[in-house]
């Protein structure tokens, strides 16, 4: 099972990958939205903002998200690490119910370029 620190590192790597992207992917990453990522097996939530092509984690708190972020992810820590490391695709994880993504319809259309 991934640790909280491994999940934080994976989110940092995801943020770096988003910032280094180009074209349509970079445009999708340039959204300015509140973001939460609930790591279900650790029962911890990373909350922050997607802005300037990066994910800035502002706080880590125990339990489910207290506030409803504009973009909400939920998954196990191992799945987050596997997604960022390229060992698991988002489509596979989502179709098997291993990852949940909630956002407005417009944001989902923009985010599909990232996924």
XYZ file of C-alpha atoms in Angstrom:
115
model
C 0.000 0.000 0.000
C 1.333 3.419 -0.985
C 2.097 5.858 1.818
C 0.849 9.436 2.123
C 4.310 10.679 1.135
C 4.385 8.423 -1.963
C 0.973 9.800 -2.974
C 2.184 13.385 -2.464
C 5.242 12.595 -4.606
C 3.014 11.079 -7.315
C 0.850 14.217 -7.379
C 4.014 16.309 -7.715
C 5.166 14.158 -10.620
C 1.739 14.481 -12.251
C 1.965 18.239 -11.826
C 5.433 18.289 -13.442
C 4.145 16.175 -16.352
C 1.235 18.557 -16.875
C 3.504 21.598 -16.885
C 5.847 19.985 -19.424
C 2.996 19.044 -21.789
C 2.356 20.746 -25.122
C -0.531 21.552 -27.476
C -4.053 20.456 -26.518
C -2.813 18.740 -23.368
C -1.138 21.940 -22.162
C -4.321 23.906 -22.879
C -6.360 21.413 -20.844
C -3.838 21.604 -18.002
C -4.122 25.398 -17.951
C -7.507 25.326 -16.212
C -7.872 27.292 -12.993
C -9.948 25.042 -10.735
C -10.082 23.800 -7.170
C -9.017 20.149 -6.961
C -9.281 17.376 -4.406
C -7.839 13.880 -4.515
C -9.197 11.494 -1.885
C -6.934 8.500 -1.319
C -9.529 5.980 -0.225
C -7.341 3.303 1.358
C -5.441 5.875 3.455
C -8.577 7.989 4.074
C -6.669 11.179 3.359
C -7.479 14.048 0.984
C -5.068 16.288 -0.881
C -6.753 19.612 -1.641
C -5.507 22.501 -3.732
C -5.747 24.149 -7.138
C -5.005 23.324 -10.713
C -3.548 26.568 -12.007
C -0.866 27.639 -14.429
C -0.568 24.118 -15.798
C 0.248 22.680 -12.357
C -1.498 21.089 -9.417
C -0.634 22.987 -6.249
C -1.454 20.927 -3.151
C -2.369 23.413 -0.435
C -3.279 20.986 2.313
C -3.480 17.352 3.275
C -6.234 16.390 5.656
C -7.634 13.173 7.095
C -10.929 11.864 5.814
C -13.089 12.727 2.845
C -12.994 16.189 1.285
C -14.712 18.749 3.508
C -15.506 21.093 0.645
C -16.670 20.191 -2.835
C -13.809 20.990 -5.218
C -14.542 21.770 -8.852
C -12.515 18.699 -9.895
C -12.726 15.687 -7.580
C -10.739 12.468 -7.804
C -10.979 9.390 -5.579
C -8.767 6.298 -5.773
C -6.460 4.019 -3.820
C -2.904 5.198 -3.272
C -1.403 2.344 -5.290
C -3.624 3.278 -8.235
C -2.485 6.914 -8.091
C 1.162 5.839 -8.127
C 0.519 3.347 -10.970
C -1.336 5.974 -13.043
C 1.448 8.524 -12.711
C 4.155 5.930 -13.394
C 2.350 4.816 -16.570
C 1.642 1.301 -15.274
C -2.129 1.891 -15.343
C -4.161 3.878 -17.851
C -6.885 6.220 -16.704
C -9.427 4.591 -19.043
C -8.766 1.126 -17.604
C -8.830 2.353 -14.004
C -12.015 4.355 -14.562
C -13.835 1.564 -16.416
C -13.028 -0.883 -13.595
C -14.212 1.546 -10.926
C -10.737 2.009 -9.470
C -10.771 5.774 -10.128
C -13.664 8.173 -9.730
C -13.637 11.588 -11.380
C -16.290 14.226 -10.795
C -16.344 17.627 -12.480
C -18.627 19.823 -14.549
C -19.411 18.602 -18.050
C -17.318 21.385 -19.584
C -14.337 20.527 -17.361
C -14.686 16.830 -18.212
C -14.465 17.677 -21.919
C -11.307 19.705 -21.281
C -9.780 17.114 -18.967
C -10.252 14.237 -21.430
C -7.174 15.546 -23.267
C -5.150 15.001 -20.101
C -6.504 11.540 -19.533
